[in-house]
Short mmCIF file of C-alpha atoms and ligand atoms in Angstrom, two decimals:
data_model
loop_
_atom_site.label_atom_id
_atom_site.label_comp_id
_atom_site.label_asym_id
_atom_site.label_seq_id
_atom_site.Cartn_x
_atom_site.Cartn_y
_atom_site.Cartn_z
CA MET A 22 88.72 80.00 72.36
CA LYS A 23 91.62 80.98 70.08
CA VAL A 24 94.69 82.31 71.82
CA SER A 25 98.13 83.43 70.72
CA ILE A 26 101.04 83.45 73.14
CA ILE A 27 103.92 85.84 72.52
CA GLY A 28 107.19 84.44 73.90
CA SER A 29 107.79 80.71 74.32
CA GLY A 30 110.00 80.71 77.41
CA TYR A 31 109.08 79.27 80.80
CA VAL A 32 105.79 81.11 81.12
CA GLY A 33 104.83 81.21 77.44
CA SER A 34 105.45 77.56 76.58
CA VAL A 35 103.77 76.31 79.76
CA SER A 36 100.76 78.64 79.30
CA ALA A 37 100.45 77.56 75.65
CA ALA A 38 100.56 73.85 76.44
CA CYS A 39 98.13 74.22 79.35
CA PHE A 40 95.65 76.38 77.41
CA ALA A 41 95.69 73.67 74.71
CA GLU A 42 95.07 71.08 77.44
CA LEU A 43 92.09 73.19 78.62
CA GLY A 44 90.64 72.83 75.12
CA HIS A 45 91.68 76.09 73.45
CA GLU A 46 93.36 76.55 70.07
CA VAL A 47 96.81 78.01 70.63
CA ILE A 48 99.40 79.72 68.43
CA CYS A 49 102.83 80.40 69.96
CA ILE A 50 104.84 83.30 68.60
CA ASP A 51 108.57 83.57 69.20
CA VAL A 52 111.40 85.46 67.52
CA ASP A 53 113.67 82.49 68.28
CA GLU A 54 113.22 80.16 65.27
CA GLU A 55 114.82 77.30 67.19
CA LYS A 56 112.02 77.42 69.79
CA VAL A 57 109.40 77.63 67.03
CA LYS A 58 110.82 74.48 65.42
CA MET A 59 110.98 72.62 68.73
CA ILE A 60 107.38 73.38 69.65
CA ASN A 61 106.18 72.36 66.19
CA ALA A 62 108.10 69.11 66.64
CA GLY A 63 106.27 68.55 69.95
CA LYS A 64 109.36 69.18 72.05
CA ALA A 65 109.60 71.49 75.05
CA PRO A 66 111.99 74.43 74.55
CA ILE A 67 112.80 74.33 78.29
CA TRP A 68 112.82 71.51 80.83
CA GLU A 69 109.64 71.45 82.86
CA GLU A 70 107.94 68.39 84.29
CA GLY A 71 105.00 67.31 82.12
CA LEU A 72 105.60 69.91 79.42
CA ASP A 73 107.03 67.55 76.81
CA GLY A 74 104.01 65.27 77.21
CA LEU A 75 101.51 68.10 76.71
CA LEU A 76 103.36 69.47 73.69
CA GLN A 77 103.55 66.02 72.11
CA LYS A 78 99.83 65.61 72.70
CA HIS A 79 98.72 68.95 71.23
CA SER A 80 101.46 70.04 68.80
CA GLN A 81 100.26 70.25 65.18
CA LYS A 82 96.70 69.66 66.37
CA THR A 83 95.47 72.50 68.56
CA LEU A 84 98.90 74.03 69.17
CA ILE A 85 101.30 75.43 66.59
CA ALA A 86 104.22 77.84 66.72
CA THR A 87 105.26 80.60 64.34
CA SER A 88 107.35 83.76 64.18
CA ASP A 89 104.61 85.47 62.15
CA TYR A 90 102.63 87.89 64.35
CA GLU A 91 100.17 88.74 61.59
CA TYR A 92 99.18 85.11 61.04
CA ALA A 93 98.89 84.46 64.79
CA VAL A 94 96.79 87.56 65.51
CA ALA A 95 94.53 87.00 62.50
CA ASN A 96 93.83 83.49 63.76
CA SER A 97 93.25 84.22 67.46
CA ASP A 98 90.95 86.30 69.68
CA LEU A 99 93.41 87.13 72.44
CA SER A 100 97.21 87.56 72.54
CA PHE A 101 99.20 87.06 75.74
CA ILE A 102 102.48 88.92 76.06
CA CYS A 103 104.83 86.50 77.89
CA VAL A 104 108.23 87.96 77.05
CA GLY A 105 111.01 88.61 79.56
CA THR A 106 111.16 91.68 81.79
CA PRO A 107 114.75 91.65 83.06
CA SER A 108 116.39 94.18 85.38
CA GLY A 109 117.89 97.23 83.73
CA GLU A 110 121.35 98.52 84.59
CA ASP A 111 119.97 100.63 87.45
CA GLY A 112 118.09 97.61 88.86
CA GLY A 113 114.71 98.93 87.68
CA ILE A 114 112.64 97.03 85.15
CA ASP A 115 113.83 96.85 81.53
CA LEU A 116 110.71 97.05 79.37
CA SER A 117 112.46 97.01 76.00
CA ILE A 118 111.32 93.46 75.10
CA VAL A 119 107.73 94.19 76.18
CA LYS A 120 107.78 97.35 74.08
CA ALA A 121 109.11 95.49 71.03
CA ALA A 122 106.48 92.76 71.39
CA SER A 123 103.73 95.39 71.88
CA ALA A 124 104.81 97.17 68.68
CA SER A 125 104.75 93.93 66.65
CA LEU A 126 101.41 93.00 68.20
CA GLY A 127 100.00 96.47 67.47
CA ALA A 128 101.07 96.29 63.82
CA ALA A 129 99.37 92.89 63.48
CA ILE A 130 96.18 94.14 65.19
CA GLY A 131 96.19 97.08 62.74
CA LYS A 132 95.88 94.61 59.88
CA LYS A 133 93.21 92.49 61.50
CA GLU A 134 89.51 93.01 61.06
CA GLY A 135 87.54 92.72 64.24
CA TYR A 136 88.10 92.89 67.96
CA HIS A 137 91.21 91.46 69.68
CA VAL A 138 92.28 91.38 73.33
CA VAL A 139 95.85 92.25 74.37
CA VAL A 140 96.79 90.52 77.61
CA VAL A 141 99.99 91.26 79.50
CA LYS A 142 101.18 88.17 81.39
CA SER A 143 104.81 89.28 81.75
CA THR A 144 105.54 90.67 85.22
CA VAL A 145 105.49 94.44 84.76
CA VAL A 146 105.53 97.28 87.30
CA PRO A 147 102.22 99.05 88.07
CA GLU A 148 101.01 101.35 85.28
CA THR A 149 102.96 99.54 82.52
CA THR A 150 99.94 97.91 80.88
CA GLU A 151 97.97 101.15 80.66
CA LYS A 152 100.79 103.65 80.20
CA VAL A 153 103.27 101.68 78.06
CA VAL A 154 101.66 98.68 76.34
CA LEU A 155 98.27 100.24 75.55
CA PRO A 156 99.65 103.41 73.87
CA ILE A 157 102.19 101.39 71.84
CA VAL A 158 99.47 99.05 70.57
CA GLU A 159 97.27 102.07 69.75
CA GLU A 160 100.13 103.75 67.90
CA PHE A 161 101.14 100.72 65.83
CA SER A 162 97.59 99.53 65.11
CA GLY A 163 96.03 102.92 64.50
CA LYS A 164 93.09 101.61 66.56
CA LYS A 165 91.48 102.64 69.84
CA ALA A 166 91.74 100.66 73.08
CA GLY A 167 88.38 99.85 74.64
CA ARG A 168 86.64 100.26 71.30
CA ASP A 169 88.64 98.27 68.70
CA PHE A 170 90.72 96.14 71.01
CA GLY A 171 90.66 95.15 74.67
CA VAL A 172 93.50 95.34 77.21
CA ALA A 173 94.04 93.21 80.30
CA MET A 174 96.76 92.24 82.73
CA ASN A 175 96.86 88.63 83.94
CA PRO A 176 99.93 87.93 86.11
CA GLU A 177 101.39 84.45 86.34
CA PHE A 178 102.20 82.81 89.68
CA LEU A 179 103.59 79.45 88.54
CA ARG A 180 106.75 78.02 90.11
CA GLU A 181 109.48 76.73 87.84
CA GLY A 182 109.89 72.99 88.24
CA LYS A 183 106.18 72.68 89.05
CA ALA A 184 104.95 75.02 86.34
CA VAL A 185 102.51 72.71 84.56
CA TYR A 186 100.97 71.55 87.82
CA ASP A 187 100.71 75.13 89.11
CA PHE A 188 99.10 76.39 85.91
CA MET A 189 96.46 73.66 86.07
CA HIS A 190 95.96 74.00 89.87
CA PRO A 191 96.31 77.71 90.63
CA ASP A 192 95.43 79.13 94.04
CA LYS A 193 94.32 82.34 92.39
CA ILE A 194 93.73 83.88 88.99
CA VAL A 195 94.03 87.65 88.77
CA VAL A 196 92.54 89.54 85.86
CA GLY A 197 92.96 93.30 85.68
CA ALA A 198 91.19 94.80 82.71
CA ILE A 199 90.39 98.21 81.30
CA ASP A 200 86.79 97.16 80.69
CA GLU A 201 84.31 94.35 81.34
CA ARG A 202 84.60 92.89 77.84
CA SER A 203 88.37 92.34 78.01
CA GLY A 204 88.27 91.02 81.59
CA PHE A 205 85.44 88.62 80.81
CA ALA A 206 87.31 87.20 77.77
CA VAL A 207 90.42 86.48 79.84
CA ALA A 208 88.51 84.97 82.77
CA GLU A 209 86.61 82.70 80.35
CA LEU A 210 89.86 81.09 79.24
CA TYR A 211 90.39 79.69 82.72
CA ARG A 212 86.85 78.40 83.13
CA GLY A 213 86.97 74.98 84.73
CA LEU A 214 89.93 75.73 87.00
CA ASP A 215 88.84 75.74 90.61
CA CYS A 216 90.30 78.76 92.42
CA THR A 217 89.70 82.33 93.54
CA VAL A 218 89.35 84.71 90.59
CA THR A 219 90.14 88.35 91.36
CA ARG A 220 88.77 90.77 88.79
CA THR A 221 90.30 94.23 89.09
CA ASN A 222 92.05 97.00 87.15
CA PRO A 223 95.44 96.46 85.40
CA ARG A 224 97.48 98.48 87.96
CA THR A 225 96.18 96.46 90.88
CA ALA A 226 96.81 93.18 89.01
CA GLU A 227 100.38 94.29 88.33
CA MET A 228 100.87 95.21 92.00
CA ILE A 229 99.41 91.90 93.26
CA LYS A 230 102.17 90.01 91.43
CA TYR A 231 104.94 92.20 92.93
CA VAL A 232 103.55 92.07 96.42
CA ASN A 233 103.21 88.29 96.20
CA ASN A 234 106.85 87.80 95.18
CA SER A 235 108.26 90.53 97.42
CA PHE A 236 106.52 89.09 100.46
CA LEU A 237 107.94 85.61 99.81
CA ALA A 238 111.40 87.11 99.24
CA THR A 239 111.03 89.07 102.49
CA LYS A 240 110.18 85.86 104.37
CA ILE A 241 113.33 84.20 103.01
CA SER A 242 115.62 87.12 103.88
CA PHE A 243 114.00 87.33 107.32
CA ALA A 244 114.66 83.60 107.84
CA ASN A 245 118.26 84.09 106.73
CA GLU A 246 118.78 87.01 109.09
CA VAL A 247 117.33 84.99 111.97
CA GLY A 248 119.44 81.98 110.92
CA ASN A 249 122.65 84.01 110.94
CA ILE A 250 121.89 85.26 114.46
CA CYS A 251 120.89 81.78 115.66
CA LYS A 252 124.14 80.31 114.35
CA GLN A 253 126.19 82.71 116.46
CA LEU A 254 124.10 81.85 119.49
CA GLY A 255 124.34 78.09 118.90
CA ILE A 256 120.57 77.86 118.44
CA ASP A 257 119.04 75.55 115.80
CA THR A 258 117.17 78.00 113.60
CA TYR A 259 115.15 75.18 111.99
CA GLU A 260 113.80 74.23 115.42
CA VAL A 261 112.93 77.90 115.98
CA MET A 262 111.13 78.21 112.65
CA ASP A 263 109.29 74.89 113.10
CA ALA A 264 107.78 76.30 116.27
CA VAL A 265 107.20 79.84 114.99
CA GLY A 266 105.67 78.44 111.80
CA THR A 267 102.88 76.72 113.74
CA ASP A 268 101.37 80.20 114.21
CA PHE A 269 98.75 80.30 111.47
CA ARG A 270 99.38 84.02 110.98
CA ILE A 271 102.99 83.25 110.04
CA GLU A 272 103.01 79.85 108.22
CA ARG A 273 106.11 77.60 108.16
CA ARG A 274 106.82 77.69 104.43
CA PHE A 275 109.52 80.05 103.13
CA LEU A 276 111.15 80.23 106.55
CA ASN A 277 114.09 77.94 105.73
CA CYS A 278 117.37 79.74 105.98
CA GLY A 279 120.09 78.97 103.47
CA ALA A 280 122.17 80.46 100.69
CA GLY A 281 119.44 82.88 99.62
CA PHE A 282 116.88 83.15 96.83
CA GLY A 283 117.60 83.28 93.11
CA GLY A 284 115.67 82.57 89.96
CA SER A 285 114.18 84.63 87.23
CA CYS A 286 111.58 86.28 89.45
CA PHE A 287 112.23 87.09 93.12
CA PRO A 288 115.48 89.07 92.78
CA LYS A 289 114.45 91.05 89.72
CA ASP A 290 110.89 91.62 90.91
CA VAL A 291 111.98 92.98 94.29
CA ARG A 292 114.48 95.25 92.52
CA ALA A 293 111.81 96.40 90.06
CA LEU A 294 109.42 97.35 92.88
CA ILE A 295 112.27 99.16 94.62
CA GLY A 296 113.04 100.99 91.35
CA LYS A 297 109.40 101.96 90.89
CA ALA A 298 109.12 103.20 94.49
CA LYS A 299 112.36 105.21 94.29
CA GLY A 300 111.28 106.64 90.95
CA MET A 301 108.30 108.13 92.80
CA GLY A 302 110.51 109.49 95.59
CA TYR A 303 109.76 106.78 98.17
CA GLU A 304 112.66 105.00 99.93
CA PRO A 305 111.64 101.33 100.40
CA GLN A 306 113.92 100.54 103.35
CA LEU A 307 112.56 97.08 104.08
CA LEU A 308 112.80 95.93 100.45
CA ASP A 309 116.34 97.34 100.20
CA SER A 310 117.29 95.18 103.20
CA VAL A 311 115.67 92.10 101.66
CA VAL A 312 118.04 92.47 98.70
CA ALA A 313 121.08 93.29 100.87
CA VAL A 314 120.63 90.17 103.05
CA ASN A 315 120.19 88.06 99.93
CA GLU A 316 123.39 89.36 98.36
CA ARG A 317 125.43 88.76 101.50
CA GLN A 318 124.16 85.23 102.12
CA PRO A 319 125.96 83.26 99.35
CA LEU A 320 129.24 84.99 100.19
CA ARG A 321 128.88 83.65 103.74
CA MET A 322 129.28 80.17 102.22
CA VAL A 323 132.72 81.11 100.90
CA GLU A 324 133.64 82.85 104.18
CA LEU A 325 132.83 79.69 106.18
CA LEU A 326 134.91 77.61 103.79
CA GLN A 327 137.78 80.08 103.98
CA ARG A 328 137.69 79.96 107.77
CA LYS A 329 138.14 76.18 107.69
CA LEU A 330 140.67 76.03 104.88
CA GLY A 331 142.74 79.03 105.91
CA HIS A 332 143.13 80.22 102.37
CA ILE A 333 141.35 79.28 99.17
CA ASN A 334 143.79 80.03 96.39
CA GLY A 335 144.94 76.92 94.57
CA LYS A 336 142.41 74.80 96.51
CA ARG A 337 140.07 72.52 94.62
CA ILE A 338 136.46 73.35 95.51
CA ALA A 339 133.46 71.26 94.43
CA VAL A 340 130.27 73.24 93.87
CA LEU A 341 127.25 70.94 93.98
CA GLY A 342 124.22 72.53 92.36
CA LEU A 343 124.12 75.26 89.74
CA ALA A 344 120.37 75.63 89.11
CA PHE A 345 118.71 78.30 91.24
CA LYS A 346 116.59 75.54 92.76
CA ASN A 347 115.98 71.83 92.28
CA ASP A 348 114.01 70.33 89.39
CA THR A 349 114.93 73.00 86.87
CA ASP A 350 117.77 73.77 84.48
CA ASP A 351 117.29 77.51 85.10
CA ILE A 352 120.36 79.26 86.49
CA ARG A 353 119.09 82.83 86.36
CA GLU A 354 120.33 84.67 89.48
CA SER A 355 121.30 81.31 90.98
CA ARG A 356 123.21 81.78 94.24
CA SER A 357 125.90 79.56 92.71
CA ILE A 358 126.86 82.43 90.40
CA PRO A 359 128.19 84.85 93.07
CA VAL A 360 129.73 81.88 94.89
CA ILE A 361 131.67 80.66 91.83
CA ALA A 362 132.66 84.24 90.96
CA GLU A 363 134.02 84.72 94.49
CA LEU A 364 135.86 81.38 94.42
CA LEU A 365 137.48 82.33 91.11
CA ARG A 366 138.38 85.77 92.46
CA LEU A 367 140.13 83.99 95.33
CA GLU A 368 141.90 81.81 92.72
CA ALA A 369 140.29 78.49 93.66
CA ILE A 370 140.06 75.61 91.18
CA VAL A 371 136.35 74.99 90.76
CA THR A 372 134.74 71.67 89.84
CA ALA A 373 130.97 71.79 89.46
CA TYR A 374 128.13 69.35 89.10
CA ASP A 375 124.42 69.78 88.52
CA PRO A 376 122.02 67.14 87.20
CA MET A 377 120.49 69.58 84.69
CA ALA A 378 121.92 73.08 84.66
CA ALA A 379 125.60 72.66 83.70
CA GLY A 380 124.93 73.47 80.03
CA ASN A 381 123.40 76.82 80.96
CA MET A 382 126.15 77.69 83.46
CA LYS A 383 128.83 77.06 80.82
CA ARG A 384 127.69 80.25 79.13
CA ILE A 385 128.61 82.27 82.25
CA PHE A 386 131.70 80.38 83.46
CA GLY A 387 133.65 78.78 80.64
CA ASN A 388 136.73 78.42 82.85
CA ILE A 389 135.64 75.87 85.46
CA THR A 390 135.44 72.09 85.22
CA TYR A 391 131.97 70.63 84.74
CA CYS A 392 131.59 67.06 85.98
CA SER A 393 128.99 64.47 85.11
CA THR A 394 128.52 63.17 88.66
CA SER A 395 128.88 64.41 92.23
CA SER A 396 131.63 61.81 92.81
CA GLU A 397 133.66 63.22 89.95
CA ALA A 398 133.30 66.78 91.26
CA LEU A 399 134.19 65.71 94.81
CA SER A 400 137.16 63.57 93.83
CA GLY A 401 140.33 65.18 95.19
CA ALA A 402 138.45 68.31 96.36
CA ASP A 403 139.57 70.29 99.40
CA GLY A 404 136.11 71.63 100.06
CA CYS A 405 132.51 71.28 98.92
CA LEU A 406 129.68 73.79 98.79
CA VAL A 407 126.13 72.43 98.50
CA MET A 408 124.22 75.16 96.66
CA THR A 409 120.99 73.61 95.32
CA GLU A 410 118.44 71.41 97.10
CA TRP A 411 118.55 68.56 94.56
CA GLU A 412 117.20 65.41 96.20
CA GLU A 413 120.27 63.39 95.12
CA PHE A 414 122.61 65.63 97.15
CA GLY A 415 120.73 64.69 100.31
CA LYS A 416 121.62 61.04 99.61
CA LEU A 417 125.38 61.59 99.20
CA ASP A 418 127.62 59.70 101.59
CA ARG A 419 130.44 57.47 100.30
CA GLU A 420 131.02 60.01 97.52
CA PHE A 421 132.62 62.30 100.12
CA GLU A 422 135.33 59.67 100.74
CA GLY A 423 136.99 60.77 97.49
CA MET A 424 137.66 64.27 98.85
CA LYS A 425 141.13 65.29 99.96
CA GLU A 426 139.91 67.37 102.87
CA LYS A 427 136.34 66.48 103.68
CA ILE A 428 135.06 69.98 104.38
CA VAL A 429 131.41 70.37 103.42
CA ILE A 430 129.45 73.63 103.72
CA ASP A 431 125.75 73.00 103.26
CA GLY A 432 123.73 75.93 101.95
CA ARG A 433 120.42 74.07 101.84
CA HIS A 434 120.08 72.01 105.05
CA LEU A 435 120.26 68.80 103.01
CA LEU A 436 122.83 66.62 104.73
CA LYS A 437 122.56 64.85 108.07
CA PRO A 438 126.26 64.39 108.95
CA GLU A 439 125.51 62.24 112.01
CA LYS A 440 123.82 59.67 109.76
CA LEU A 441 126.67 59.45 107.22
CA THR A 442 129.23 56.67 107.04
CA ALA A 443 131.76 59.11 105.60
CA ARG A 444 133.40 61.28 108.25
CA ILE A 445 133.03 64.81 107.00
CA ASP A 446 133.86 68.18 108.51
CA TYR A 447 130.35 69.59 108.14
CA GLU A 448 128.98 73.06 108.64
CA GLY A 449 125.66 74.55 107.68
CA ILE A 450 125.40 78.14 106.52
CA CYS A 451 123.11 79.08 109.43
CA TRP A 452 123.26 75.99 111.60
P1 NAD B 24 111.97 83.68 79.06
O1 NAD B 24 113.13 84.57 78.86
O2 NAD B 24 112.16 82.25 79.44
O3 NAD B 24 111.09 83.67 77.72
C1 NAD B 24 110.84 84.80 76.93
C2 NAD B 24 110.64 84.36 75.49
O4 NAD B 24 110.26 85.50 74.73
C3 NAD B 24 111.90 83.79 74.82
O5 NAD B 24 111.58 82.54 74.23
C4 NAD B 24 112.25 84.84 73.75
O6 NAD B 24 112.84 84.29 72.60
C5 NAD B 24 110.88 85.41 73.46
N1 NAD B 24 110.89 86.75 72.86
C6 NAD B 24 111.75 87.78 73.09
N2 NAD B 24 111.40 88.85 72.37
C7 NAD B 24 110.28 88.52 71.67
C8 NAD B 24 109.43 89.22 70.76
N3 NAD B 24 109.65 90.49 70.44
N4 NAD B 24 108.40 88.54 70.22
C9 NAD B 24 108.16 87.24 70.55
N5 NAD B 24 108.92 86.55 71.40
C10 NAD B 24 109.97 87.17 71.96
O7 NAD B 24 111.04 84.41 80.12
P2 NAD B 24 110.06 83.74 81.23
O8 NAD B 24 110.83 83.17 82.35
O9 NAD B 24 109.05 82.90 80.55
O10 NAD B 24 109.36 85.07 81.79
C11 NAD B 24 108.45 85.81 81.03
C12 NAD B 24 107.75 86.79 81.94
O11 NAD B 24 106.96 86.07 82.90
C13 NAD B 24 108.67 87.69 82.75
O12 NAD B 24 108.09 88.94 82.90
C14 NAD B 24 108.73 86.98 84.09
O13 NAD B 24 109.03 87.88 85.15
C15 NAD B 24 107.34 86.45 84.22
N6 NAD B 24 107.21 85.27 85.09
C16 NAD B 24 108.14 84.29 85.04
C17 NAD B 24 107.99 83.17 85.85
C18 NAD B 24 109.03 82.07 85.84
O14 NAD B 24 108.99 81.23 86.74
N7 NAD B 24 109.94 82.03 84.87
C19 NAD B 24 106.89 83.06 86.70
C20 NAD B 24 105.93 84.07 86.70
C21 NAD B 24 106.11 85.18 85.88
#
């Protein structure tokens, strides 16, 4: 099949490369010319395991990139909208990029002869596909949905860092369509992937994505709440969760307490669902608490450090880990951001290290020192905060010797102080 993918970020570039791998002809559309050039040169615009290889394999053969909507739509049967849906100022979803992409797509569909399917893959709150995207495409194309073009919603569940693997090995594919023809076309694209396929309406597909992410976020905030209580009681919360997680109704995963969840999805998606609920007059108390616990958690890291150091101003603090999780360079809503902001507010001198994400963090904090190794960041430091679960941080030992005061607050349950040669003053956020 012939597919165009609008937006070449994490979801768009991975979907494009994987659809090409599944045997489809793919055209990527992006307004960022730099990304267009990179994809056409067979290079991944973001770091994601396996993505470079797939782009090298398919670029200029069955995968090309352009900024020209008209060309892409004329030469494809379906277009996936994969642009960002950030939080607006009030925390609700900001649909301005989706609207802009829908308008460009509509204009291109207006010039095309023949049927085309519009597929929303961006995470959008229930009713967006039918009440926002569909009317914009109708307006700009001058054509009728259901007759001249199809409309579907196909949420994406991939995890950053494992995105290529997840796309090729999904546990579910959800297709919400306004009619059988659109839904069938989308489902056909995934033929050959072995998983549950849920065919439904667009609103339900949109809601499935939010419920999926909100439930996982709720599990994490629940684990953090329990962890905070356990710490005060001197109980090992990991031992508690290991036992509780054996209950098949609960499941052990996502019950690790730590510095909280970040990333481009969980925080903004929970806020978007809250915004949608409040907009309809419903107070989502549980979801509000999920966010509140998550906002408090990283600040607990600084509080624990402060308790040990007495005061923080003028102290040199090493922050290990800037990415929101390991194996990615993505720093969106990383828990390191509120931590660094708080350290700077308290007038600490911050040295930071991350194997991949320093370049991105420089755009937010230009006034801290970025180091090229953990040792460099730790050298002469009065305290250390472990913020991201990079495997290499779990192997640190002698590197701590270079610290002035060897205070280490672990936000990710990575270090085993009793097994280290270095004598450190260790404390876990919830243990
Ligand atoms: P992103 O910001 O990495 O990428 C968006 C891309 O769209 C950028 O390359 C940007 O240049 C491009 N773009 C912006 N305006 C455009 C326009 N008018 N026309 C064409 N291209 C345009 O975003 P992302 O992380 O890939 O997320 C995209 C959507 O997928 C969001 O709704 C997100 O919630 C959802 N999602 C993300 C993930 C994830 O792990 N990142 C997982 C599942 C779902």
